[in-house]
Coordinates of C-alpha atoms and ligand atoms in Angstrom, one line a residue:
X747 CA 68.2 76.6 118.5
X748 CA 67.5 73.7 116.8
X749 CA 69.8 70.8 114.9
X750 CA 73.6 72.3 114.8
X751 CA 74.7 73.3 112.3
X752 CA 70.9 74.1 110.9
X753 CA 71.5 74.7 107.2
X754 CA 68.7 76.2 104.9
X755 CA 69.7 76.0 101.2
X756 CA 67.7 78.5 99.2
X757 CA 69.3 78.8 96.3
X758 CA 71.7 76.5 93.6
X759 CA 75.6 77.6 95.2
X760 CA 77.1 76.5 91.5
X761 CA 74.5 78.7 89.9
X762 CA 75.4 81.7 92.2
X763 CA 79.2 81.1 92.1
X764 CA 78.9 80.8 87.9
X765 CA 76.7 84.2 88.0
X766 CA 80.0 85.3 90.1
X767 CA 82.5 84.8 88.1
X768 CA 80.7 86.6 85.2
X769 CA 80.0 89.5 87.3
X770 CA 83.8 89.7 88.0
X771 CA 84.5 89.1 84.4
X772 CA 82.4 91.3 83.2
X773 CA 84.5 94.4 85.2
X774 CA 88.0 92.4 83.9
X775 CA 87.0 92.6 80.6
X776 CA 87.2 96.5 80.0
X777 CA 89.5 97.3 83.3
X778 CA 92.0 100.1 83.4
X779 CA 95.2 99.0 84.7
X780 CA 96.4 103.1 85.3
X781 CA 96.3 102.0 89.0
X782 CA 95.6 98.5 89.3
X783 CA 98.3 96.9 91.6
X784 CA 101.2 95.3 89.9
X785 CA 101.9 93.3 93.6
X786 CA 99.3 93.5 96.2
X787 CA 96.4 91.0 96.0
X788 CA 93.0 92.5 94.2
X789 CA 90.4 90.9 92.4
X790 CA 90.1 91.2 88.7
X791 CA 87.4 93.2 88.9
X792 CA 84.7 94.2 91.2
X793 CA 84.9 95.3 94.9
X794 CA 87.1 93.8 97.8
X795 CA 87.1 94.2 101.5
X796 CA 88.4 92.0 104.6
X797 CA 91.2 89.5 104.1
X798 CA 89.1 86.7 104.9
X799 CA 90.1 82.3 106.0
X800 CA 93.9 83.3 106.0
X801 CA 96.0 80.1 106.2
X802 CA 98.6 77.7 104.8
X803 CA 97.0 74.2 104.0
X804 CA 98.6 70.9 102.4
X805 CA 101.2 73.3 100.8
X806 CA 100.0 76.6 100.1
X807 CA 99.0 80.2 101.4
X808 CA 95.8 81.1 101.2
X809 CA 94.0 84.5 101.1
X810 CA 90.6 85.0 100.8
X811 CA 88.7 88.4 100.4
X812 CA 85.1 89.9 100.9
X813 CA 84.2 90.6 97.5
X814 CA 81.0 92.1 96.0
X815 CA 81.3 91.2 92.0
X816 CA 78.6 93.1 90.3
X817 CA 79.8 96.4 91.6
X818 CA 82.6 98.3 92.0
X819 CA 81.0 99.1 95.7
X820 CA 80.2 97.3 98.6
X821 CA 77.5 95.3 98.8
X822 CA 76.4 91.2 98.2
X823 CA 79.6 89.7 99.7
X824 CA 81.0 86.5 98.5
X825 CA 84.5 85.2 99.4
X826 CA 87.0 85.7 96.3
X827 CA 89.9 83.0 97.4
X828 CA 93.7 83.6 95.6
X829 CA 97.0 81.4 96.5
X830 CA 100.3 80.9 96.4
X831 CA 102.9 78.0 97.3
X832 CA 105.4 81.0 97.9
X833 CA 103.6 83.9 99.1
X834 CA 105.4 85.7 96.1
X835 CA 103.6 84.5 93.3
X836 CA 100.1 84.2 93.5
X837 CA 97.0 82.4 91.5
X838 CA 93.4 83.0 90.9
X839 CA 91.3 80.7 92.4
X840 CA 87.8 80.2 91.5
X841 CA 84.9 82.5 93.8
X842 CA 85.0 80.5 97.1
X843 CA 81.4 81.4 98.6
X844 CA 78.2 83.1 97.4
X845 CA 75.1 83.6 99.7
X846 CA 72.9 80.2 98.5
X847 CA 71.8 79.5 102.1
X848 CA 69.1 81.6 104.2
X849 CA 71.5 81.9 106.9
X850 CA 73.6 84.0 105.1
X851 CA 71.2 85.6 101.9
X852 CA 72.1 88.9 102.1
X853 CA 76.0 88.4 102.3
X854 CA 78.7 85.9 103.3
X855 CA 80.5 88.2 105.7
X856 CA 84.4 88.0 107.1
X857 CA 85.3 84.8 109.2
X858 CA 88.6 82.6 109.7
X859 CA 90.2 79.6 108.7
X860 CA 91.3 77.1 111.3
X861 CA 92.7 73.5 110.7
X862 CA 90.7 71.0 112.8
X863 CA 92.3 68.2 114.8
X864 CA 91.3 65.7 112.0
X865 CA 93.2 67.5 109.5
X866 CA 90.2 69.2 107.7
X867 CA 90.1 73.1 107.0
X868 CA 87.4 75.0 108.2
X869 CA 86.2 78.4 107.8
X870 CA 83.9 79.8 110.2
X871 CA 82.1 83.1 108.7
X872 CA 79.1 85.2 109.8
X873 CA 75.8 84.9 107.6
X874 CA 74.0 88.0 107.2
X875 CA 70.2 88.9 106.7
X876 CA 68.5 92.5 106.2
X877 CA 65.8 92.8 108.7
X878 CA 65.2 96.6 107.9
X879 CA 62.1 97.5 108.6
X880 CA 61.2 101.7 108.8
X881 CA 61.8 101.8 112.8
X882 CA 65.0 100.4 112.4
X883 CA 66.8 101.0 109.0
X884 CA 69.5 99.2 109.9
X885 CA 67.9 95.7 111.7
X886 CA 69.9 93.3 110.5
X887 CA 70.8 89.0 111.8
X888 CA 73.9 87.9 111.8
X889 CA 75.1 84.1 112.8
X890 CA 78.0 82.4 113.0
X891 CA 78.3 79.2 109.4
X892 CA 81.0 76.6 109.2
X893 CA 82.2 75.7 105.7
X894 CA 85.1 73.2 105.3
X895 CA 87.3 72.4 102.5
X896 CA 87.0 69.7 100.1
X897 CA 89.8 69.2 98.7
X898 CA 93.6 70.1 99.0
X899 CA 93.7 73.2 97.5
X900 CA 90.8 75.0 99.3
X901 CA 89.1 75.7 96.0
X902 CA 85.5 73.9 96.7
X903 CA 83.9 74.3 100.2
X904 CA 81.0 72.6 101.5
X905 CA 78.6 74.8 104.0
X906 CA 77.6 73.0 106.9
X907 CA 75.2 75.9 108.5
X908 CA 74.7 77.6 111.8
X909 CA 77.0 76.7 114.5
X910 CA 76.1 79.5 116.4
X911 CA 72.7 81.6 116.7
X912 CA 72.1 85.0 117.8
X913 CA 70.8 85.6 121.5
X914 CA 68.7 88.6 119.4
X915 CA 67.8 90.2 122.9
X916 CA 71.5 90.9 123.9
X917 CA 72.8 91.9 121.1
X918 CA 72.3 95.2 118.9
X919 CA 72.7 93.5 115.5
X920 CA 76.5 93.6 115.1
X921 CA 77.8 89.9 115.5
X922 CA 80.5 89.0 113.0
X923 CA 83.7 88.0 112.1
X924 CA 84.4 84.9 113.8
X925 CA 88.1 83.8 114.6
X926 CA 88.7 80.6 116.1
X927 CA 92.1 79.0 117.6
X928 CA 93.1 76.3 120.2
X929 CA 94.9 76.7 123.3
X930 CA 95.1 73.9 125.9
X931 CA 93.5 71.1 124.5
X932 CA 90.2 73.3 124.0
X933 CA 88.8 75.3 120.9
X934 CA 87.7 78.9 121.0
X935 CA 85.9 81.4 118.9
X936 CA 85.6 85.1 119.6
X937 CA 84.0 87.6 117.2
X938 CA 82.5 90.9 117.1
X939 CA 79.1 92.1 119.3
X940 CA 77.2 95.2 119.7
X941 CA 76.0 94.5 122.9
X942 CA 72.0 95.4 123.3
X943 CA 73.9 98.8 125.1
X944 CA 75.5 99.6 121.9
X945 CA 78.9 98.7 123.0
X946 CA 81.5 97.1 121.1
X947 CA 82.5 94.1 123.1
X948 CA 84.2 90.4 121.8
X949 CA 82.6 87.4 122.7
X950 CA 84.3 84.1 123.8
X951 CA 82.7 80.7 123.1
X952 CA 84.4 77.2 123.3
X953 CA 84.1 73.9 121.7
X954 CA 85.4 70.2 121.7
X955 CA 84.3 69.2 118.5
X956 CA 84.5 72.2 116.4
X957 CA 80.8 72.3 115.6
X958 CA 79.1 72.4 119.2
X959 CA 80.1 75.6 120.6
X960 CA 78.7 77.5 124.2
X961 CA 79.2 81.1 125.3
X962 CA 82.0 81.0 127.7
X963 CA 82.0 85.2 128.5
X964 CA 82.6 88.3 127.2
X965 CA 86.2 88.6 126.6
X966 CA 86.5 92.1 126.4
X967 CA 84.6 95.3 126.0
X968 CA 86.3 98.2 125.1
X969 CA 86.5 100.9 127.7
X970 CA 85.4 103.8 125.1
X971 CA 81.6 104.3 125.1
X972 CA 81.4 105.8 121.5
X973 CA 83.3 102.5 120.2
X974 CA 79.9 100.4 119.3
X975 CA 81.7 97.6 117.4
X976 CA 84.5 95.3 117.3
X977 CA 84.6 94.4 113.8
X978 CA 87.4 91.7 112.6
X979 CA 88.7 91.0 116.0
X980 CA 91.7 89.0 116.2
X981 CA 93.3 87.3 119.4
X982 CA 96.8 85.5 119.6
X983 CA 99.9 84.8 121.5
X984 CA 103.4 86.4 120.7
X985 CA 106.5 86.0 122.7
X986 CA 108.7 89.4 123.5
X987 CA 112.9 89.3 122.8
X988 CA 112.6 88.2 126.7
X989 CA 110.7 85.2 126.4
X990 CA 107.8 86.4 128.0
X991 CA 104.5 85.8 126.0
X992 CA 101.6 88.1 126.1
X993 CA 98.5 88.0 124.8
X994 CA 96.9 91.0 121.3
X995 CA 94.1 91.6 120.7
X996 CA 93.2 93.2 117.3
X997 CA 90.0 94.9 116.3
X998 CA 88.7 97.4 113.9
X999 CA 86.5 99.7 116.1
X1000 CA 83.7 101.7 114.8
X1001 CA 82.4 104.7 116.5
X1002 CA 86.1 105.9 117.8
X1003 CA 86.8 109.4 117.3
X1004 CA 89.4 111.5 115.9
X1005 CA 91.6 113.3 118.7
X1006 CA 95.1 114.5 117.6
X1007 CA 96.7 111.9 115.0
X1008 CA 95.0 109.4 116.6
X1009 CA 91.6 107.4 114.5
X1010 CA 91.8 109.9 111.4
X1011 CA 90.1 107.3 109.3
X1012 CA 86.1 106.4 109.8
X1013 CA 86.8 103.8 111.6
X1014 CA 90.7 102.4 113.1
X1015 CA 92.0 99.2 113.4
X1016 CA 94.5 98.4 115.9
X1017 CA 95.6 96.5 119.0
X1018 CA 96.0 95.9 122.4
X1019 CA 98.7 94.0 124.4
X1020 CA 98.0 92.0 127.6
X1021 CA 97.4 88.9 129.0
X1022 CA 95.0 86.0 129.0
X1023 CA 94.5 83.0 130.8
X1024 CA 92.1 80.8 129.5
X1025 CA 89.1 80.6 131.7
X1026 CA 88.9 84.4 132.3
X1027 CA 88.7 88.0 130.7
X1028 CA 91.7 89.4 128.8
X1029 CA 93.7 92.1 130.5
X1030 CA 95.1 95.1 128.5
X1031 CA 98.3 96.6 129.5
X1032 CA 98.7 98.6 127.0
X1033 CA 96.4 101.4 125.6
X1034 CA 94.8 101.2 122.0
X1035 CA 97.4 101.8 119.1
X1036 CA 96.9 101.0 115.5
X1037 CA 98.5 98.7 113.3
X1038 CA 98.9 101.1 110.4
X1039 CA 99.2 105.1 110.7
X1040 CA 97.9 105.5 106.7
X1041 CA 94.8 106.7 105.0
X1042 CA 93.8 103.2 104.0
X1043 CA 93.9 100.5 106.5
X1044 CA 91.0 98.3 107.8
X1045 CA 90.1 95.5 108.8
X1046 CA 93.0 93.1 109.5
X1047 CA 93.5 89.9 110.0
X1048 CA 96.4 87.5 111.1
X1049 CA 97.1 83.5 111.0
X1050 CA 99.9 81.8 112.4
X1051 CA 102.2 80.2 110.0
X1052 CA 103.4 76.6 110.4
X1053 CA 106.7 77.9 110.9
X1054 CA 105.6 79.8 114.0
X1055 CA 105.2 83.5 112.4
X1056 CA 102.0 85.3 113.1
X1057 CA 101.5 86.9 109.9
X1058 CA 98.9 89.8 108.8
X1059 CA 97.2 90.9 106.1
X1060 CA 94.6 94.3 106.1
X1061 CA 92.3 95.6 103.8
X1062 CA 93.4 99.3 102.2
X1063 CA 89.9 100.5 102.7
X1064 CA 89.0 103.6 100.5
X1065 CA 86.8 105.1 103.4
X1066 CA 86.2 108.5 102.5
X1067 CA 83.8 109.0 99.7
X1068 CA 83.8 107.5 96.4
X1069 CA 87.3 105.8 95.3
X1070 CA 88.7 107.2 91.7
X1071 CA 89.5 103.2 91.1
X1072 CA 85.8 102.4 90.8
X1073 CA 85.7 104.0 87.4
X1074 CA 88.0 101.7 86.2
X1075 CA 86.2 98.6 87.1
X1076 CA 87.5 97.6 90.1
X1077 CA 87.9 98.5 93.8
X1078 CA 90.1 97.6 96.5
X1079 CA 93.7 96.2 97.5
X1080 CA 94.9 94.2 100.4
X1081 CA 98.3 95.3 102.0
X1082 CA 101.6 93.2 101.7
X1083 CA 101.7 90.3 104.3
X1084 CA 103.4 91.9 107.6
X1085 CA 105.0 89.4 110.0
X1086 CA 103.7 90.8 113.6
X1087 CA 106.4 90.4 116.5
X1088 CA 107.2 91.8 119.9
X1089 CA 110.0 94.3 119.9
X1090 CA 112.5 95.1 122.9
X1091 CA 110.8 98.2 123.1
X1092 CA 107.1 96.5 124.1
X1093 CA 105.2 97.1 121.1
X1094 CA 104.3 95.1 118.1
X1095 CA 106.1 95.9 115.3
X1096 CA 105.1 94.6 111.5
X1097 CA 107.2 94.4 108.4
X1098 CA 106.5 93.1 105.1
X1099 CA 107.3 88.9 105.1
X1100 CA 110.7 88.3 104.2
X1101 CA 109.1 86.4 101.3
X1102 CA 108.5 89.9 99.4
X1103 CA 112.2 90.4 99.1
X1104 CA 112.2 87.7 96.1
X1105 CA 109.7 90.4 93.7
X1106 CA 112.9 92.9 93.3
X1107 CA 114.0 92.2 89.8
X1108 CA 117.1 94.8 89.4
X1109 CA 118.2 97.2 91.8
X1110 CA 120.1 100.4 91.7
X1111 CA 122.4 101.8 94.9
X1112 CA 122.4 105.7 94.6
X1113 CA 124.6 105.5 97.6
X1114 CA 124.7 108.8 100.1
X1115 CA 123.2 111.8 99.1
X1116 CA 123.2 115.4 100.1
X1117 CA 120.6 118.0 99.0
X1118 CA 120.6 122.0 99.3
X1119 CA 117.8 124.0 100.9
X1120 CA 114.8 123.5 98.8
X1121 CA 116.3 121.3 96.3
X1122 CA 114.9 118.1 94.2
X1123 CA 116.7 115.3 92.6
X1124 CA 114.6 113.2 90.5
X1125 CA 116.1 109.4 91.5
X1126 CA 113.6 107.5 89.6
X1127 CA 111.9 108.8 85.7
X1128 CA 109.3 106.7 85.7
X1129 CA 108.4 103.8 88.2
X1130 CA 105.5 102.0 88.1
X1131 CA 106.7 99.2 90.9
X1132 CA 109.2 100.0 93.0
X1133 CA 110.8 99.5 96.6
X1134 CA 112.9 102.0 98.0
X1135 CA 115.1 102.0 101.1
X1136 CA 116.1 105.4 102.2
X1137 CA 117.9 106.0 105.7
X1138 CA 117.6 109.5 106.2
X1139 CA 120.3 111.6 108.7
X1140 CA 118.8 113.2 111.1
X1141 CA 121.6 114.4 112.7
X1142 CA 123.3 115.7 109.6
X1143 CA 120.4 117.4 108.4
X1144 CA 118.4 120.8 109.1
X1145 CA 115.2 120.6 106.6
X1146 CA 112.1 120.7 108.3
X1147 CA 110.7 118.6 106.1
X1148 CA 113.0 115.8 103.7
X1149 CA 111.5 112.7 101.9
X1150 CA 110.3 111.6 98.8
X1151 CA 108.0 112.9 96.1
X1152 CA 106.3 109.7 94.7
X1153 CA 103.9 109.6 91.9
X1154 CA 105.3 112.8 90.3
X1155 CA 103.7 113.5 87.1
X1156 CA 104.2 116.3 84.8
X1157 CA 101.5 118.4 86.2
X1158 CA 103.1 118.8 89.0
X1159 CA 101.2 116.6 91.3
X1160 CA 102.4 113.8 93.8
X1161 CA 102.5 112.3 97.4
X1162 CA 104.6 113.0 99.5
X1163 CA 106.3 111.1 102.1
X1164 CA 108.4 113.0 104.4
X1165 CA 110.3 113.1 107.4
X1166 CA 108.7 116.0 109.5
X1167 CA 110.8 117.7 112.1
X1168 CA 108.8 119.5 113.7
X1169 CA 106.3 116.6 114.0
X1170 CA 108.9 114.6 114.5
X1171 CA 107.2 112.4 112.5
X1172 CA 106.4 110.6 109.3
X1173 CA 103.9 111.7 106.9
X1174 CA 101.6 111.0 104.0
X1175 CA 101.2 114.2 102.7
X1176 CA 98.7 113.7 100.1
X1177 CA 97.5 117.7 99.2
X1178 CA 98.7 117.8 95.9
X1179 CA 97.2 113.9 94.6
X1180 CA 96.5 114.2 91.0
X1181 CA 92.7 112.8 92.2
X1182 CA 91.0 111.1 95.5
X1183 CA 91.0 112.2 98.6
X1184 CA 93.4 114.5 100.4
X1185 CA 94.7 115.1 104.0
X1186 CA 97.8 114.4 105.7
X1187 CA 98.8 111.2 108.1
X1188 CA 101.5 111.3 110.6
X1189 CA 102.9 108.3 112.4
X1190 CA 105.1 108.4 116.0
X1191 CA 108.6 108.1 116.4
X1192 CA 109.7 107.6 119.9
X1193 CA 112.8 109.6 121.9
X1194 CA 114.8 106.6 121.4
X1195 CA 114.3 106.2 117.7
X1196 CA 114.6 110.2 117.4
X1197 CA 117.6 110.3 119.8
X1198 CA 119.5 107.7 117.2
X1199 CA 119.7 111.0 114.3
X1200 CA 118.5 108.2 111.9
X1201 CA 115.6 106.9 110.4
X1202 CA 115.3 104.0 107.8
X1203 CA 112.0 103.9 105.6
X1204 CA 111.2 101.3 103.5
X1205 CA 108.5 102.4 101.0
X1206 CA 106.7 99.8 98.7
X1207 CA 105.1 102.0 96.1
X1208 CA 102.9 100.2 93.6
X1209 CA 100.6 102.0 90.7
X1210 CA 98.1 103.0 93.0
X1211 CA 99.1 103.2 96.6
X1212 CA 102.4 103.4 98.9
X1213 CA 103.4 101.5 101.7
X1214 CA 105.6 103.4 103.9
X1215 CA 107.6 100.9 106.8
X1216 CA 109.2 103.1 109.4
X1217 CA 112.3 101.2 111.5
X1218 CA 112.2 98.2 110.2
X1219 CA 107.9 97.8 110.9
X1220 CA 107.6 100.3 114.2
X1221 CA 105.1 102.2 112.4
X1222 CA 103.3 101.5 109.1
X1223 CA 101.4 104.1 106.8
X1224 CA 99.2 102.5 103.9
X1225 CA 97.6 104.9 101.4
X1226 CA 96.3 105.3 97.9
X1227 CA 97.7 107.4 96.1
X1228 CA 96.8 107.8 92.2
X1229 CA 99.1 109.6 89.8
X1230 CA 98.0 111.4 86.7
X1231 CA 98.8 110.5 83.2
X1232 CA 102.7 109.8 82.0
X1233 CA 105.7 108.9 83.8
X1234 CA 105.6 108.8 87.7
X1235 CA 109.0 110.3 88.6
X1236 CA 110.4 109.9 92.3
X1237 CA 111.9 113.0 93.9
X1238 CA 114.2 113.2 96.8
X1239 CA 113.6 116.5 98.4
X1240 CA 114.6 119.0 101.3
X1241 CA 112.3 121.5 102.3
X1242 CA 114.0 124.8 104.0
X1243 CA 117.1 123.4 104.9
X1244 CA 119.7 121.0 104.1
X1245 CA 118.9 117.0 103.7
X1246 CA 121.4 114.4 103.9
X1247 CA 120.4 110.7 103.1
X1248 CA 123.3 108.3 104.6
X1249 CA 121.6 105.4 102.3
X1250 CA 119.5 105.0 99.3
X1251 CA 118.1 102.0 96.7
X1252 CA 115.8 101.5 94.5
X1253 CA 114.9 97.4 93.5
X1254 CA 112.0 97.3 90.6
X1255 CA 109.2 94.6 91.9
X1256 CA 107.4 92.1 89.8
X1257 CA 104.3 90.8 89.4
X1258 CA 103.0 88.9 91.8
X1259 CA 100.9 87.2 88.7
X1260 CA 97.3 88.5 89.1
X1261 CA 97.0 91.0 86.8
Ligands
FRU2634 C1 84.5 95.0 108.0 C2 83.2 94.4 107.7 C3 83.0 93.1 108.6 C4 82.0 92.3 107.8 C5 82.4 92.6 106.4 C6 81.3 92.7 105.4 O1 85.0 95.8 106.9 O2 82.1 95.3 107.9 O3 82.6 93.4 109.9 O4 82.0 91.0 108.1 O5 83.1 93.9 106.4 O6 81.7 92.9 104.1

């Protein structure tokens, strides 16, 4: 390796962030809002991925995104950059990062933001070349570039280069996503590896200066041998009702297969809790569970707020197939942030910030309800962005099957999200979606939350997608979900048996401004 960072400029940045914003303008300019979200962060046009450089800085949030903006697929990623000095109402920023150097020429990939001890923000991000070549289709170098912010609102970076090369020999391509904190006086990065075995592993390296950085050791490798990359792994303190802190590890891991309800999705992001002492490997003591139980949830990534809250943001990833959004001009939506904490019970549980409560403009208490045997009762004509708290009685109730109908259009097609008794779980049932893809996704409830007889769900539903929070943030399902044509009626319904709600309202959202 030679001068760090080593920084090739190939092309003019300006020129390729101005060809950006055209590209992105272009797709604006003839967009269909039918599902375009009213309050979850997208770009105006053009594809997103990975929350990318999550962070508060000199008095505002900022957020980031892998963005490709001449298609509505994946491909040439830049970093798209919104904020917010409220987390509720949000501005466009100007495209944060094109590819310009040759480090990085075939895509500015996901990477962190981390403030250094002399005040400056930094983003550390994996540069990515193409090195196909017909033996290997899929050769590829990745590295690991430092930008840092010029100026108090994040909204021009300077690259700085290569802080850290790829030992080629080890490694199986995959080597992305850095993430880099502080813990005892010392700085530390891990990201992503395929190791030259083809398994997905996270890499610790350590720095004093935030620009010279060694390998320390592997930090973990995941015990499942079809898992063949960590992509987007995170790694952070939290401390349990009891005071104890443990250490989480988050990844997105590809190659996991389906067993069960368990990794439905291509690939599953989730976590791991356990301890860590700096100096040595990290310890599960927990198995792998994931952070979201919905169609479309990827690649996550969490910051820790000045105030102390570790907060969360994922990517709702269309996964299977094409996405009926990328007609419209645009593609992609990143969840509602979710404040991750340690519960009594031992697991992490994530709700939406308590931030989000300020969008509810009017709300409507519909009180207790009680349904018949198969009946419906339409609570909402038409919403387009709503919140709904429902506490459903278990107890009281015999249906197998009680929830909501969302996104009912006169056609007769919807989502629905249900409580399933004899899951004993909640589902996305998406089989009669006006478009997209299908299936069903079920997430746990424990005996102790079944043995209470009730169950509180907290559903954000937005033009085109739901968010489904199950006991206050236990469990999370995320999924598209894109109604037809006219109004988009919610139904409470009871399914062979009777259904009694103890608790139900309904609060309109607003914009969070980025439409
Ligand atoms: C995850 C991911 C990352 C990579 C980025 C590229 O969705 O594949 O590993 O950095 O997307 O867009």
């Amino acid at each position: 390796m030679g001068l760090v960072p080593t920084i090739t400029p190939i092309l003019d940045h300006d020129a390729e962030l101005a060809k950006a914003e055209a590209g992105v303008a272009q797709f604006a300019a003839s967009r269909n809002d039918r599902w375009y979200p009213k309050f979850h962060i997208a770009s105006d046009g053009g594809w997103i991925n990975d929350p990318n450089g999550l962070c508060y800085y000199r008095g505002r949030w900022h957020v980031f995104y892998q963005l490709h903006p001449f298609d509505t697929q994946w491909g040439q990623c830049h970093w798209g950059h919104v904020s917010s000095a409220d987390m509720v109402t949000w501005r466009r920023e100007p495209i944060a990062m094109a590819p310009s150097l040759e480090e990085e020429k075939d895509g500015v990939y996901s990477g962190s933001a981390a403030i250094g001890d002399d005040g400056t923000l930094r983003f550390y991000y994996t540069g990515h070349r193409n090195l196909a070549d017909a033996i290997d289709p899929k050769r590829s170098l990745e590295v690991q570039l430092l930008a840092t912010a010029q100026d108090d609102d994040a909204i021009r970076l300077t690259k700085h280069g290569m802080v850290i090369d790829c030992p080629r020999a080890e490694v199986d391509s995959d080597f992305r996503d850095p993430k880099v904190w502080k813990t005892g006086g010392i700085w530390y990065m891990t990201f992503g590896v395929s190791s030259a075995h083809k398994r997905g592993q996270m890499w610790l390296y350590t720095s004093q200066d935030m620009i010279e950085w060694s390998f320390e050791r592997v930090l973990f490798e995941h015990p499942d041998p079809d898992v063949f990359m960590l992509e987007c792994p995170d790694f952070f303190p939290v401390t349990g009702p009891d005071g104890e802190e443990k250490w989480v590890i988050g990844f997105s891991a590809m190659g996991s297969k389906p067993h069960g309800f368990m990794n439905r999705n291509a690939s599953n992001a989730g976590y791991m809790i356990g301890s860590w002492t700096p100096g040595e490997v990290f310890r599960p003591e927990s198995e792998f569970r994931l952070w979201d139980w919905g169609h479309n949830f990827y690649a996550p990534q969490s910051f820790t707020a000045p105030d102390g809250r570790q907060i969360m943001y994922g990517w709702m990833s269309p996964f299977a197939g094409s996405a009926p959004m990328q007609e419209d001009g645009w593609c992609g939506q990143l969840t509602l942030p979710r404040e991750i904490t340690l519960g009594a019970d031992g697991d992490l549980h994530t709700s939406p910030v308590k931030e989000v409560s300020a969008l509810r403009a009017g709300s409507a208490d519909l009180g207790a309800i009680e349904l018949q045997a198969n009946e419906e009762h339409i609570i909402v004509d038409d919403a387009e962005a709503v919140e709904v708290e429902l506490t459903l009685n278990l107890a009281r109730s015999t249906a197998e099957r009680m929830g909501l109908k969302i996104h009912a259009t006169n056609d007769d097609s919807y989502t629905y999200v249900a409580y399933d008794d004899q899951l004993g779980r909640v589902v996305i049932d998406r089989q009669a979606a006006a478009c997209g893809d299908r299936g069903y996704r079920a997430a746990p409830l424990s005996d102790e939350e079944l043995s209470k007889g009730v169950i509180d769900l907290r559903l954000f539903i937005d033009r085109g997608s739901i968010e489904v929070y199950v006991n206050g943030g236990r469990q999370v399902l995320s999924s598209y979900s894109y109604p037809s044509e006219g109004p988009r009626a919610i139904k409470l319904t009871s399914e062979s048996g009777v259904a009694h709600t103890d608790a139900l309202k309904i609060h309109q959202l607003r914009s969070i401004g980025l439409e």
